[in-house]
Amino acid sequence: MQGKVIGEGRTAEVLEYAEGTILKLYKDEVPESHVDLEYRISRLVHAQGVNTPQPHERVMEGERHGIVYQQIPGPSLLKLMDGKPWLILSCLRQMAALHYSLHQLEGVGEAGEQKQRLEHNIIAAPMLETGEKSQILSHLARLPDGKKLCHGDFHPDNILMDDKLWVIDWMTAVTGNPAADVARSVIMFRIGAMPERASLFTKAFIGFARQRMTAQYIRKYLKCSGLTRADIEPWILPVAAARLVEGLSIPEKELLVREIRKRLRALPREQ
Ligand SMILES: Nc1ncnc2c1ncn2[C@@H]1O[C@H](COP(=O)(O)OP(=O)(O)OP(=O)(O)O)[C@@H](O)[C@H]1O
Ligand SMILES: [Mg+2]
């Protein structure tokens, strides 16, 4: 029943399946429990009325775990922005408004607790000293808890568009403070490795584009939510540290560590 590959992320390949559906087939290293969790959270979020592809079935294809979802016949925002760069700023504004609309919902029971997830990942993070980790953990403990639905990986490749926007990829959803969820998107826009052989001019251009994109996204989110930059900024430190556990390239991890150390130096002394 499987057809051609139509997408790929860090955890799975996505293939055409029966009429109107796709099969998300997970890579071997993804634990079965994580696939089950994505299935359960996706069902709960779909039942809450969120625009997310309907999860139809949890399946096995040989040894591999999969989920059959409703197919969305449109590109991801990343693909759209890549092909039509003049749409980038409008896509970012729509993305921020969509993010805010998710944050109106209460967290779903199956999702983990945000601070616990961050704490767990900070403790496991490579490249940081133990003393640095304890400073980050005590900073995190002081930040305000929340009870809202947070996606945990809200970036332009996890949003699909046909005549409306659809959010996919709920494995990392948590219940928590929306400001932390926004901080994660901000880090993903702001910090990314540069192509190794790019000229200084290209690097400067990418740097400028990143700043513009981040500014556009934050401005719109703050406008929708009434939050201020001061609500988002303190989350950058713990969220950046927790991101070090992900399968990023070494240059990208080094950029994160540099940002983390800059922010640690700026913490008030008693922290
Ligand atoms: N329901 C769907 N309908 C159409 N295309 C889809 C659907 N789900 C996923 N895709 C395509 O497959 C790509 C990868 O899917 P998905 O984000 O679920 O994988 P992932 O491995 O969990 O990603 P990540 O790297 O964000 O963890 C998407 O960006 C999209 O292009
Ligand atoms: Mg994805």
Short mmCIF file of C-alpha atoms and ligand atoms in Angstrom, two decimals:
data_model
loop_
_atom_site.label_atom_id
_atom_site.label_comp_id
_atom_site.label_asym_id
_atom_site.label_seq_id
_atom_site.Cartn_x
_atom_site.Cartn_y
_atom_site.Cartn_z
CA MET A 1 0.00 0.00 0.00
CA GLN A 2 2.96 2.34 0.58
CA GLY A 3 3.90 4.71 -2.20
CA LYS A 4 6.69 7.19 -2.76
CA VAL A 5 8.45 9.13 -0.03
CA ILE A 6 6.91 12.60 0.28
CA GLY A 7 8.75 13.92 3.31
CA GLU A 8 11.45 13.25 5.85
CA GLY A 9 12.27 14.62 9.28
CA ARG A 10 14.78 13.71 11.97
CA THR A 11 12.60 10.89 13.35
CA ALA A 12 10.74 9.49 10.36
CA GLU A 13 10.12 9.13 6.66
CA VAL A 14 6.69 10.00 5.33
CA LEU A 15 5.23 7.94 2.49
CA GLU A 16 2.09 8.07 0.38
CA TYR A 17 -0.35 5.44 1.63
CA ALA A 18 -3.99 4.55 0.89
CA GLU A 19 -6.19 7.24 -0.70
CA GLY A 20 -6.03 10.49 1.29
CA THR A 21 -3.56 9.17 3.87
CA ILE A 22 0.18 9.05 4.54
CA LEU A 23 2.30 6.61 6.52
CA LYS A 24 4.80 8.13 8.95
CA LEU A 25 7.42 5.40 9.28
CA TYR A 26 9.84 5.93 12.19
CA LYS A 27 13.58 5.42 12.03
CA ASP A 28 14.88 2.36 13.87
CA GLU A 29 16.44 4.36 16.69
CA VAL A 30 13.09 5.89 17.77
CA PRO A 31 11.78 3.92 20.77
CA GLU A 32 8.38 2.28 20.40
CA SER A 33 7.13 4.17 23.48
CA HIS A 34 7.81 7.51 21.70
CA VAL A 35 5.75 6.42 18.67
CA ASP A 36 2.90 5.35 20.98
CA LEU A 37 3.14 8.71 22.73
CA GLU A 38 2.95 10.66 19.45
CA TYR A 39 -0.13 8.62 18.46
CA ARG A 40 -1.90 9.23 21.78
CA ILE A 41 -1.09 12.96 21.91
CA SER A 42 -2.07 13.47 18.25
CA ARG A 43 -5.45 11.85 18.93
CA LEU A 44 -6.07 14.01 21.98
CA VAL A 45 -5.02 17.21 20.23
CA HIS A 46 -7.14 16.32 17.18
CA ALA A 47 -10.11 15.66 19.47
CA GLN A 48 -9.64 19.16 20.97
CA GLY A 49 -10.33 20.63 17.54
CA VAL A 50 -6.74 21.60 16.65
CA ASN A 51 -6.05 21.67 12.89
CA THR A 52 -3.85 18.62 12.84
CA PRO A 53 -4.03 15.66 10.42
CA GLN A 54 -6.34 12.99 11.79
CA PRO A 55 -4.36 10.05 13.18
CA HIS A 56 -6.04 6.95 11.75
CA GLU A 57 -4.06 3.95 12.88
CA ARG A 58 -0.94 2.77 14.70
CA VAL A 59 0.73 0.19 12.44
CA MET A 60 3.83 -1.98 11.95
CA GLU A 61 5.53 -2.34 8.55
CA GLY A 62 7.80 -5.33 9.00
CA GLU A 63 10.00 -4.34 11.96
CA ARG A 64 9.27 -0.63 11.68
CA HIS A 65 6.77 1.36 13.70
CA GLY A 66 4.35 3.67 11.93
CA ILE A 67 1.29 5.87 12.18
CA VAL A 68 -1.22 6.40 9.38
CA TYR A 69 -2.37 10.03 9.21
CA GLN A 70 -4.74 12.02 7.03
CA GLN A 71 -2.76 13.47 4.12
CA ILE A 72 -2.56 17.25 3.81
CA PRO A 73 -2.24 18.16 0.13
CA GLY A 74 0.03 21.17 0.57
CA PRO A 75 3.67 22.03 1.27
CA SER A 76 5.24 22.72 4.64
CA LEU A 77 5.82 26.40 5.43
CA LEU A 78 9.56 25.70 5.13
CA LYS A 79 9.14 24.44 1.57
CA LEU A 80 6.82 27.30 0.73
CA MET A 81 9.23 29.94 2.07
CA ASP A 82 12.12 28.26 0.28
CA GLY A 83 10.33 28.37 -3.08
CA LYS A 84 8.66 31.77 -2.65
CA PRO A 85 10.93 33.93 -0.47
CA TRP A 86 8.66 36.95 -0.86
CA LEU A 87 6.12 35.07 1.31
CA ILE A 88 8.55 34.55 4.21
CA LEU A 89 7.47 37.45 6.39
CA SER A 90 3.77 36.74 5.94
CA CYS A 91 4.35 33.03 6.70
CA LEU A 92 6.15 33.98 9.90
CA ARG A 93 3.28 36.21 11.01
CA GLN A 94 0.78 33.40 10.33
CA MET A 95 3.01 30.98 12.17
CA ALA A 96 3.12 33.24 15.25
CA ALA A 97 -0.67 33.69 15.25
CA LEU A 98 -1.13 29.93 14.95
CA HIS A 99 1.32 29.32 17.78
CA TYR A 100 -0.61 31.73 19.99
CA SER A 101 -3.92 29.99 19.13
CA LEU A 102 -2.50 26.63 20.29
CA HIS A 103 -1.41 28.25 23.52
CA GLN A 104 -5.05 29.02 24.35
CA LEU A 105 -5.63 25.31 24.97
CA GLU A 106 -4.99 23.52 28.23
CA GLY A 107 -2.26 20.86 28.11
CA VAL A 108 -3.39 17.33 27.26
CA GLY A 109 -3.04 14.61 29.89
CA GLU A 110 -0.56 12.45 27.96
CA ALA A 111 1.97 15.23 27.39
CA GLY A 112 4.88 15.49 29.82
CA GLU A 113 5.49 18.46 32.13
CA GLN A 114 7.63 21.12 30.44
CA LYS A 115 10.00 21.99 33.29
CA GLN A 116 10.59 18.31 34.05
CA ARG A 117 11.40 17.63 30.38
CA LEU A 118 13.77 20.62 30.27
CA GLU A 119 15.43 19.57 33.52
CA HIS A 120 15.93 16.02 32.25
CA ASN A 121 17.51 17.24 29.01
CA ILE A 122 19.72 19.86 30.69
CA ILE A 123 21.12 17.18 33.02
CA ALA A 124 21.83 14.96 29.97
CA ALA A 125 23.22 17.81 27.82
CA PRO A 126 26.72 17.30 26.40
CA MET A 127 29.40 20.05 26.28
CA LEU A 128 28.38 21.84 29.51
CA GLU A 129 30.20 21.72 32.87
CA THR A 130 28.36 20.38 35.92
CA GLY A 131 28.55 23.82 37.59
CA GLU A 132 27.02 25.45 34.52
CA LYS A 133 24.19 22.92 34.53
CA SER A 134 23.38 23.60 38.21
CA GLN A 135 23.25 27.35 37.53
CA ILE A 136 20.87 26.77 34.62
CA LEU A 137 18.71 24.41 36.68
CA SER A 138 18.32 26.90 39.53
CA HIS A 139 17.48 29.64 37.02
CA LEU A 140 14.86 27.31 35.48
CA ALA A 141 13.33 26.54 38.87
CA ARG A 142 12.58 30.27 39.35
CA LEU A 143 10.70 30.62 36.06
CA PRO A 144 6.87 30.59 36.12
CA ASP A 145 5.06 27.27 35.55
CA GLY A 146 2.18 27.00 33.09
CA LYS A 147 -0.61 24.62 32.18
CA LYS A 148 -1.02 25.28 28.47
CA LEU A 149 -0.59 23.04 25.45
CA CYS A 150 2.96 23.59 24.15
CA HIS A 151 4.08 21.92 20.92
CA GLY A 152 7.72 21.57 21.88
CA ASP A 153 9.10 21.72 18.31
CA PHE A 154 7.20 24.50 16.55
CA HIS A 155 9.17 25.27 13.38
CA PRO A 156 8.20 25.91 9.73
CA ASP A 157 8.68 22.27 8.64
CA ASN A 158 6.12 21.18 11.22
CA ILE A 159 3.37 23.34 9.73
CA LEU A 160 1.63 22.35 6.52
CA MET A 161 -0.50 24.63 4.38
CA ASP A 162 -3.38 23.98 1.96
CA ASP A 163 -6.27 26.42 2.26
CA LYS A 164 -5.40 26.67 5.98
CA LEU A 165 -2.50 25.84 8.32
CA TRP A 166 -2.04 22.41 9.92
CA VAL A 167 0.28 21.55 12.81
CA ILE A 168 2.05 18.16 12.73
CA ASP A 169 4.58 16.24 14.80
CA TRP A 170 3.30 16.11 18.38
CA MET A 171 5.86 13.69 19.91
CA THR A 172 7.55 16.45 21.92
CA ALA A 173 4.37 18.21 23.13
CA VAL A 174 4.36 19.21 26.80
CA THR A 175 2.10 21.01 29.26
CA GLY A 176 3.70 24.22 30.38
CA ASN A 177 4.38 27.91 29.89
CA PRO A 178 3.87 29.18 26.31
CA ALA A 179 6.78 31.62 26.76
CA ALA A 180 9.16 28.63 26.82
CA ASP A 181 7.60 27.21 23.65
CA VAL A 182 8.13 30.57 21.94
CA ALA A 183 11.73 30.72 23.22
CA ARG A 184 12.39 27.40 21.51
CA SER A 185 11.09 28.66 18.15
CA VAL A 186 13.18 31.82 18.59
CA ILE A 187 16.34 29.79 19.19
CA MET A 188 15.66 27.71 16.09
CA PHE A 189 15.31 30.84 13.97
CA ARG A 190 18.22 32.69 15.54
CA ILE A 191 20.89 30.03 16.00
CA GLY A 192 21.87 27.73 13.18
CA ALA A 193 25.19 26.70 11.67
CA MET A 194 26.33 28.54 8.53
CA PRO A 195 27.19 26.56 5.38
CA GLU A 196 30.91 25.80 5.81
CA ARG A 197 32.12 27.14 2.49
CA ALA A 198 29.86 30.20 2.35
CA SER A 199 31.57 33.55 1.66
CA LEU A 200 31.62 36.26 4.31
CA PHE A 201 28.98 38.09 2.30
CA THR A 202 26.65 35.04 2.28
CA LYS A 203 27.21 34.55 6.00
CA ALA A 204 26.36 38.19 6.67
CA PHE A 205 23.24 37.85 4.53
CA ILE A 206 22.08 34.69 6.32
CA GLY A 207 22.76 36.38 9.66
CA PHE A 208 20.67 39.38 8.62
CA ALA A 209 17.83 37.18 7.30
CA ARG A 210 17.78 35.20 10.55
CA GLN A 211 17.47 38.41 12.59
CA ARG A 212 14.63 39.71 10.41
CA MET A 213 12.76 36.40 10.59
CA THR A 214 13.10 36.18 14.36
CA ALA A 215 12.02 39.78 14.83
CA GLN A 216 8.95 39.29 12.65
CA TYR A 217 7.87 36.13 14.46
CA ILE A 218 8.38 37.60 17.96
CA ARG A 219 6.68 40.89 17.13
CA LYS A 220 3.55 39.12 15.91
CA TYR A 221 3.48 36.66 18.82
CA LEU A 222 3.84 39.49 21.38
CA LYS A 223 1.09 41.45 19.65
CA CYS A 224 -1.33 38.49 19.74
CA SER A 225 -0.54 37.43 23.29
CA GLY A 226 0.12 40.67 25.14
CA LEU A 227 3.35 39.13 26.51
CA THR A 228 6.58 41.16 26.50
CA ARG A 229 10.14 40.28 25.52
CA ALA A 230 10.92 40.09 29.24
CA ASP A 231 8.53 37.12 29.50
CA ILE A 232 10.29 35.19 26.71
CA GLU A 233 13.99 36.08 27.20
CA PRO A 234 14.65 34.25 30.51
CA TRP A 235 13.56 30.96 28.89
CA ILE A 236 16.22 31.14 26.17
CA LEU A 237 18.96 29.91 28.55
CA PRO A 238 17.31 26.66 29.76
CA VAL A 239 15.69 25.91 26.41
CA ALA A 240 19.00 26.36 24.56
CA ALA A 241 20.78 24.08 27.06
CA ALA A 242 18.07 21.41 26.72
CA ARG A 243 18.42 21.54 22.92
CA LEU A 244 22.00 20.26 23.19
CA VAL A 245 20.65 16.70 23.58
CA GLU A 246 19.23 16.78 20.05
CA GLY A 247 21.04 15.39 17.01
CA LEU A 248 22.42 18.74 15.87
CA SER A 249 25.68 19.26 14.01
CA ILE A 250 28.78 20.08 16.10
CA PRO A 251 29.01 23.68 14.77
CA GLU A 252 25.39 24.28 15.71
CA LYS A 253 25.97 22.87 19.20
CA GLU A 254 29.04 25.11 19.56
CA LEU A 255 26.94 28.16 18.69
CA LEU A 256 24.39 27.13 21.32
CA VAL A 257 27.10 26.67 23.95
CA ARG A 258 28.50 30.13 23.15
CA GLU A 259 25.02 31.66 23.57
CA ILE A 260 24.45 29.71 26.80
CA ARG A 261 27.77 30.90 28.30
CA LYS A 262 27.03 34.51 27.32
CA ARG A 263 23.70 34.26 29.11
CA LEU A 264 25.22 32.56 32.16
CA ARG A 265 27.69 35.44 32.52
CA ALA A 266 24.76 37.88 32.45
CA LEU A 267 22.85 36.15 35.29
CA PRO A 268 22.69 38.03 38.62
CA ARG A 269 25.50 36.89 40.96
CA GLU A 270 23.50 34.83 43.49
CA GLN A 271 22.35 32.54 40.60
N1 LIG B 1 -0.06 14.41 7.21
C1 LIG B 1 0.83 14.79 6.31
N2 LIG B 1 0.44 15.12 5.05
C2 LIG B 1 1.35 15.49 4.11
N3 LIG B 1 2.69 15.59 4.33
C3 LIG B 1 3.15 15.28 5.57
C4 LIG B 1 2.25 14.86 6.62
N4 LIG B 1 2.98 14.63 7.72
C5 LIG B 1 4.26 14.87 7.38
N5 LIG B 1 4.38 15.27 6.10
C6 LIG B 1 5.65 15.66 5.41
O1 LIG B 1 6.74 14.94 5.96
C7 LIG B 1 7.68 15.83 6.61
C8 LIG B 1 8.23 15.17 7.85
O2 LIG B 1 7.17 14.86 8.73
P1 LIG B 1 7.29 15.01 10.33
O3 LIG B 1 7.56 16.42 10.69
O4 LIG B 1 6.06 14.41 10.94
O5 LIG B 1 8.61 14.12 10.60
P2 LIG B 1 9.62 14.17 11.84
O6 LIG B 1 10.71 13.20 11.56
O7 LIG B 1 8.83 13.93 13.09
O8 LIG B 1 10.14 15.68 11.82
P3 LIG B 1 11.13 16.49 12.85
O9 LIG B 1 12.43 16.62 12.16
O10 LIG B 1 10.44 17.83 12.97
O11 LIG B 1 11.15 15.73 14.15
C9 LIG B 1 6.86 17.11 6.87
O12 LIG B 1 7.68 18.27 6.94
C10 LIG B 1 5.95 17.13 5.65
O13 LIG B 1 6.62 17.67 4.52
MG MG B 2 8.85 17.46 11.61
#
